[in-house]
C-alpha atoms as one frame of an Amber mdcrd trajectory, in Angstrom:
protein
   0.428   1.053  -5.230  -2.015   1.495  -8.208  -4.571   4.089  -9.260  -6.883
   1.611 -10.620  -9.345   1.589  -7.897 -12.616   0.631  -9.862 -12.334  -2.850
  -8.149 -10.984  -3.141  -4.595 -10.502  -6.648  -3.574 -10.277  -8.183  -0.018
  -6.634  -8.282   0.201  -6.347  -4.564  -1.069  -6.609  -1.400   0.688  -8.323
   1.902  -0.651  -5.834   4.649   0.344  -7.608   7.763  -1.289  -5.352  10.590
  -2.566  -2.129   9.899  -0.698  -0.408  13.176  -1.335  -1.302  16.433   0.510
  -4.386  17.346  -1.598  -2.668  17.764  -4.938  -5.105  17.733  -7.609  -2.882
  16.033 -10.141  -2.602  12.932  -7.965  -5.154  10.001  -8.377  -6.880   7.999
  -5.496  -4.521   4.872  -4.783  -4.981   1.289  -3.506  -2.174  -0.945  -2.044
  -2.117  -4.461  -3.579  -0.885  -6.762  -0.743  -0.976  -9.714  -3.133   1.731
  -8.120  -5.448   4.694  -7.550  -3.583   7.729  -6.560  -5.721  10.934  -4.926
  -4.941  12.036  -1.880  -6.688  15.488  -0.264  -7.137  15.185   3.212  -5.475
  17.008   4.728  -8.371  14.087   3.815 -10.765  11.744   5.899  -9.028  11.421
   9.436 -10.463   9.567  11.178  -7.574   7.967  10.546  -4.112   4.439   9.104
  -4.343   3.477  10.826  -1.357   3.245  10.098   2.451   1.122   7.531   4.162
  -0.389   8.285   7.568   0.460   6.081  10.553  -3.185   4.564  10.473  -2.492
   3.688   6.898   0.679   2.104   7.402  -0.651  -0.146  10.346  -3.619  -1.131
   7.881  -1.118  -2.257   5.225   1.163  -3.948   7.993  -1.965  -5.864   9.204
  -3.026  -6.882   5.884   0.582  -8.213   4.956   0.639 -10.022   8.000  -2.383
 -11.861   7.169  -1.669 -12.212   3.546   1.709 -13.850   4.194   0.479 -15.767
   7.287   2.989 -14.248   9.365   1.291 -13.540  12.555   0.532 -17.395  13.446
   4.370 -17.864  13.725   6.351 -17.149  16.824  10.020 -16.187  15.805  11.387
 -15.876  19.297
């Protein structure tokens, strides 16, 4: 996630303010092309909660970006 939302590319998702109307929080975007793993111990605080709709949109974008929906793993 990033709070730098001036430019949102086709593989990024604009989330708006993620935390419950906290005026200190900035609008955010998810960058589906920049997947990283982060140790939970390095996070100082929660960034907020996403809605079910936002999570579904992110999941769809990740599937497209990683070309997962073309494969049948069964």
